[in-house]
Each structure stands twice: as structure tokens, then as C-alpha cells.
Tab-separated table of C-alpha atoms in Angstrom:
chain	number	residue	atom	x	y	z
C	29	MET	CA	-42.363	33.133	30.354
C	30	SER	CA	-42.535	35.873	26.929
C	31	HIS	CA	-45.480	35.779	24.095
C	32	LEU	CA	-44.656	32.809	22.253
C	33	ALA	CA	-45.891	33.312	17.979
C	34	ILE	CA	-46.029	31.231	14.905
C	35	THR	CA	-44.755	32.927	11.955
C	36	THR	CA	-43.689	30.613	9.194
C	37	ALA	CA	-45.761	28.212	8.579
C	38	LEU	CA	-46.593	25.734	4.469
C	39	THR	CA	-50.387	25.610	3.914
C	40	SER	CA	-52.066	23.471	0.994
C	41	ALA	CA	-54.090	26.941	0.364
C	42	GLY	CA	-50.223	29.016	-0.290
C	43	GLY	CA	-51.709	31.115	2.318
C	44	SER	CA	-54.908	30.355	5.358
C	45	LEU	CA	-57.438	27.660	5.342
C	46	GLN	CA	-59.895	30.408	6.263
C	47	ASP	CA	-61.353	29.566	3.204
C	48	GLU	CA	-60.886	25.696	3.569
C	49	ALA	CA	-63.984	23.656	3.262
C	50	THR	CA	-65.342	22.417	6.594
C	51	ALA	CA	-65.802	19.647	5.541
C	52	ARG	CA	-62.302	19.102	4.674
C	53	PRO	CA	-60.430	17.965	7.343
C	54	ILE	CA	-56.583	19.653	8.232
C	55	LEU	CA	-53.668	18.082	8.883
C	56	LEU	CA	-51.267	20.262	11.484
C	57	LEU	CA	-48.158	18.417	11.127
C	58	MET	CA	-45.977	19.749	14.086
C	59	HIS	CA	-41.969	19.012	13.625
C	60	GLY	CA	-39.364	18.364	16.460
C	61	TYR	CA	-36.606	19.857	18.126
C	62	GLY	CA	-34.063	21.900	16.150
C	63	SER	CA	-35.846	21.451	12.502
C	64	HIS	CA	-38.326	24.052	10.214
C	65	GLU	CA	-41.582	24.259	8.899
C	66	ASP	CA	-40.980	21.272	5.794
C	67	ASP	CA	-39.972	19.028	7.272
C	68	LEU	CA	-42.759	16.342	7.712
C	69	THR	CA	-44.475	18.083	4.039
C	70	SER	CA	-42.606	14.976	2.974
C	71	LEU	CA	-45.161	12.537	4.950
C	72	LEU	CA	-48.591	14.069	2.664
C	73	PRO	CA	-48.017	12.128	-0.562
C	74	SER	CA	-48.279	9.194	1.829
C	75	LEU	CA	-51.706	10.101	3.836
C	76	GLY	CA	-53.590	10.764	0.787
C	77	ASP	CA	-55.129	13.427	-1.303
C	78	ALA	CA	-58.406	13.903	1.442
C	79	PHE	CA	-56.741	16.863	3.079
C	80	ALA	CA	-56.105	20.123	3.406
C	81	TRP	CA	-52.890	20.696	6.167
C	82	ALA	CA	-50.640	22.997	7.716
C	83	SER	CA	-47.073	22.241	9.005
C	84	LEU	CA	-46.514	25.229	11.409
C	85	ARG	CA	-42.601	26.464	12.557
C	86	ALA	CA	-41.851	25.831	16.133
C	87	PRO	CA	-41.515	29.804	17.529
C	88	LEU	CA	-37.608	29.031	19.198
C	89	VAL	CA	-34.997	29.788	17.143
C	90	LEU	CA	-32.482	27.900	17.251
C	91	ARG	CA	-30.768	28.437	13.805
C	92	GLU	CA	-32.272	31.302	11.498
C	93	GLN	CA	-32.336	30.623	8.503
C	94	THR	CA	-30.260	31.740	5.723
C	95	PRO	CA	-30.225	31.675	1.707
C	96	ALA	CA	-27.888	29.274	1.553
C	97	GLU	CA	-29.001	27.421	5.307
C	98	VAL	CA	-32.170	25.695	6.826
C	99	GLY	CA	-33.403	27.547	9.801
C	100	SER	CA	-33.536	25.208	13.291
C	101	TYR	CA	-36.850	25.603	15.205
C	102	ALA	CA	-37.871	23.969	18.745
C	103	TRP	CA	-41.539	24.047	21.109
C	104	VAL	CA	-39.558	24.586	24.094
C	105	PRO	CA	-36.422	24.640	25.682
C	106	ILE	CA	-34.654	21.129	26.215
C	107	GLU	CA	-33.309	21.621	30.130
C	108	ARG	CA	-34.396	18.230	31.357
C	109	PRO	CA	-34.892	15.849	28.825
C	110	GLY	CA	-38.013	14.001	28.300
C	111	LEU	CA	-39.448	16.735	30.971
C	112	PRO	CA	-40.174	20.610	30.049
C	113	HIS	CA	-41.819	23.094	32.335
C	114	PRO	CA	-45.254	23.237	31.859
C	115	ALA	CA	-45.450	27.136	31.983
C	116	GLN	CA	-42.745	26.547	28.648
C	117	ALA	CA	-44.946	23.876	27.390
C	118	ALA	CA	-48.177	25.829	28.037
C	119	ALA	CA	-47.198	29.243	26.295
C	120	ALA	CA	-45.981	26.914	23.074
C	121	THR	CA	-49.371	25.336	22.874
C	122	HIS	CA	-51.356	29.213	23.553
C	123	ALA	CA	-48.878	29.875	20.258
C	124	VAL	CA	-50.454	27.002	17.877
C	125	LEU	CA	-54.122	27.644	19.552
C	126	ALA	CA	-53.690	31.612	18.031
C	127	TRP	CA	-52.384	30.440	15.022
C	128	LEU	CA	-55.647	28.590	14.289
C	129	ASP	CA	-57.735	30.537	15.675
C	130	GLU	CA	-56.241	33.567	12.531
C	131	HIS	CA	-55.827	30.387	9.723
C	132	THR	CA	-58.321	27.919	10.028
C	133	PRO	CA	-62.623	28.142	10.023
C	134	PRO	CA	-63.388	27.605	13.864
C	135	THR	CA	-66.127	24.209	12.786
C	136	ALA	CA	-62.816	23.216	11.215
C	137	SER	CA	-61.835	19.400	11.352
C	138	ILE	CA	-58.026	19.811	12.895
C	139	ILE	CA	-55.707	16.650	13.132
C	140	PRO	CA	-52.582	17.232	14.807
C	141	VAL	CA	-49.423	14.809	13.566
C	142	GLY	CA	-46.593	15.352	15.992
C	143	PHE	CA	-42.656	14.634	15.612
C	144	SER	CA	-40.560	13.933	18.932
C	145	GLN	CA	-41.171	17.863	20.348
C	146	GLY	CA	-44.119	18.624	17.382
C	147	GLY	CA	-45.615	14.868	19.262
C	148	LEU	CA	-45.440	16.434	22.789
C	149	MET	CA	-47.606	19.208	20.410
C	150	VAL	CA	-50.311	17.270	19.679
C	151	THR	CA	-50.586	15.683	23.415
C	152	GLN	CA	-50.777	19.093	24.758
C	153	LEU	CA	-53.222	21.116	22.293
C	154	LEU	CA	-55.558	17.876	22.766
C	155	ARG	CA	-55.296	18.162	27.063
C	156	ARG	CA	-55.760	22.341	26.516
C	157	ASP	CA	-58.748	22.171	23.971
C	158	PRO	CA	-60.558	18.427	24.076
C	159	GLN	CA	-63.314	19.216	22.053
C	160	ARG	CA	-61.616	21.312	19.056
C	161	PHE	CA	-59.763	18.100	18.090
C	162	ALA	CA	-61.689	14.466	17.225
C	163	ARG	CA	-58.066	13.409	17.176
C	164	GLY	CA	-54.134	13.493	16.307
C	165	ALA	CA	-51.029	11.360	16.167
C	166	VAL	CA	-48.561	10.982	18.385
C	167	LEU	CA	-45.039	9.929	16.245
C	168	SER	CA	-41.752	9.127	18.332
C	169	GLY	CA	-43.421	11.613	21.263
C	170	PHE	CA	-44.344	12.035	25.131
C	171	SER	CA	-46.724	14.234	27.108
C	172	LEU	CA	-45.977	16.202	29.999
C	173	GLN	CA	-45.765	15.131	33.149
C	174	GLY	CA	-48.232	16.005	35.750
C	175	GLU	CA	-51.885	17.259	35.594
C	176	GLN	CA	-53.144	19.190	33.124
C	177	PRO	CA	-57.168	21.460	33.349
C	178	GLY	CA	-58.199	19.708	30.554
C	179	ASP	CA	-57.269	16.516	31.807
C	180	ALA	CA	-61.298	15.438	33.222
C	181	GLU	CA	-62.668	16.579	29.805
C	182	LEU	CA	-60.193	14.527	28.032
C	183	ALA	CA	-60.867	11.203	29.397
C	184	ARG	CA	-64.469	12.020	29.110
C	185	ILE	CA	-64.172	12.219	25.799
C	186	ARG	CA	-60.061	10.168	24.113
C	187	PRO	CA	-60.449	10.259	20.755
C	188	PRO	CA	-58.529	7.992	19.455
C	189	VAL	CA	-54.665	9.101	19.119
C	190	PHE	CA	-51.827	6.982	16.412
C	191	PHE	CA	-48.545	6.869	18.659
C	192	GLY	CA	-45.684	5.190	16.764
C	193	ARG	CA	-42.266	4.743	17.612
C	194	GLY	CA	-38.898	2.892	18.098
C	195	ASP	CA	-37.576	0.069	20.244
C	196	ARG	CA	-34.194	1.619	19.430
C	197	ASP	CA	-34.651	5.076	19.765
C	198	GLN	CA	-31.762	6.715	21.426
C	199	ILE	CA	-33.148	9.891	21.600
C	200	ILE	CA	-36.217	9.997	23.921
C	201	SER	CA	-35.922	7.529	27.204
C	202	ASP	CA	-37.714	4.947	27.874
C	203	THR	CA	-40.012	5.720	30.713
C	204	THR	CA	-40.465	8.838	29.325
C	205	PHE	CA	-42.487	6.620	26.601
C	206	GLU	CA	-43.888	4.304	29.159
C	207	ARG	CA	-44.762	7.499	30.696
C	208	THR	CA	-46.759	8.492	27.809
C	209	THR	CA	-48.520	5.068	26.471
C	210	GLY	CA	-49.868	4.808	30.052
C	211	TRP	CA	-51.237	8.594	29.946
C	212	LEU	CA	-52.929	7.874	26.301
C	213	ALA	CA	-54.287	4.865	28.455
C	214	GLU	CA	-56.088	7.660	30.355
C	215	HIS	CA	-57.037	9.856	28.458
C	216	ALA	CA	-57.518	8.423	24.114
C	217	THR	CA	-58.535	5.850	23.166
C	218	PRO	CA	-54.850	5.051	21.753
C	219	THR	CA	-53.619	2.484	18.700
C	220	GLU	CA	-49.376	2.074	19.275
C	221	LYS	CA	-48.120	0.286	17.298
C	222	VAL	CA	-44.271	0.036	18.094
C	223	TYR	CA	-41.490	-0.422	16.122
C	224	PRO	CA	-38.314	-3.114	15.989
C	225	GLY	CA	-35.156	-1.912	14.984
C	226	LEU	CA	-36.031	1.444	14.466
C	227	ALA	CA	-35.056	4.654	16.110
C	228	HIS	CA	-35.769	7.517	16.659
C	229	GLY	CA	-37.301	8.676	13.339
C	230	ILE	CA	-41.150	7.369	10.742
C	231	SER	CA	-40.590	3.777	9.175
C	232	PRO	CA	-41.994	3.425	5.945
C	233	GLN	CA	-44.052	0.654	8.354
C	234	GLU	CA	-45.119	3.457	10.597
C	235	LEU	CA	-45.933	5.658	7.814
C	236	GLN	CA	-48.518	3.248	6.117
C	237	ASP	CA	-50.120	2.548	9.574
C	238	LEU	CA	-50.587	6.878	9.931
C	239	ALA	CA	-52.264	6.749	6.595
C	240	ALA	CA	-54.014	3.610	7.103
C	241	PHE	CA	-54.979	5.549	11.043
C	242	LEU	CA	-56.584	8.838	9.493
C	243	ALA	CA	-58.445	6.958	6.738
């Protein structure tokens, strides 16, 4: 797998968050497959003003941005839906951690929040560096299959994780969601919400529940 890097991000500071007061938690927003770094920023007004934030552009380019059209990006290729290759997920995870090392204070409280593939990245960050992230939120996302080196430490810590999804999701399979539910039960302290009638998206009720979880 070739080296990946996060090259574009939106932040509450308009650039690096290195000078952000460490008492102010940083929301780390990660979009889904085929989207872009400005997608999840629309959630921020509903989450309150107690957070600094960064919204990352995934490193894989599906369609380049042009003056007339936003770009389209991904964290991992979709070869087997719900079953990304571990090496590809690891490369994307390393890219996010490298960005955090460069752009956030080492003592910052960082809360990853991700939708779909971005939700996969939330679980990957928790598994890769269990001590770094006190909690996280997975929105219509999933966990990687199999064991990873940080899983035992994560199971010892059991950080709070919000897991919200719809019962009419046409993108992520029930089998993938069930695997994620089981993994979270063994490695985290999950708050799981299933929203009747919701497809692959974020409902107003889910956003309200997420805000309550983060408060």
C-alpha cells in the first residue's frame, strides 16, 4: 500500500490547532465514501460551541475538485463491501494520526466522529491508539473485521462510543452492523441507537442524541 497523507482539512482555527487550548476538546470529523471535508461541518451548529473542530479530507481521490464541482474522496477502496483490506485501513489510519501529530497539541482531548467509512476510521483510531481518544461516535459506520494489536488495551479501557444507524440502511449490510455491535460490546462502552425508517444518513433525532452524548 502506497503512503497516504491528509492534505486538506477545515478547522475551527482556520489552520493548525496547535495553539488550541487543551481544555477545549477537538471534534475530529471524517466523512463517508465519495464525499468531502465540508460534508459533516453542517452538523456543528447542533453540537454546541464547546468544541474546537477539524474536518479532514480522506486521502484517496475518486474525483478531483474543480472550480465548478466539489471533489469526491475515500478512506479505503470498496472491493468487498463492509470488509476493507486491513492494510488499506491501516494506511488511512496512519495518515490521520500523522495529521493529528502535526496539527494538534499532544495533550489535546480529541473526539473522532465519523459517518459511514468515516465511522470505520473512528474505530480504527480507537484500536490503533487506545490511550489517545477518550470517546468516539460512529454514524452509520462499522468496524474492521478481525483482531488488531490495540484491541486488548481498548477492551481494558472501554471508552464511551456512540453508535447510531438506521434500520433501513441500503449501503451497510445488517451483517456488517451486527459485527460492529458485537465488537463494540467487547471493546467499548457503547450507546447504540437504531432509528426506525432511517436509510444511510443522519436524522434530526440522531443528531440530537449525538449532541447529548457529547455534552
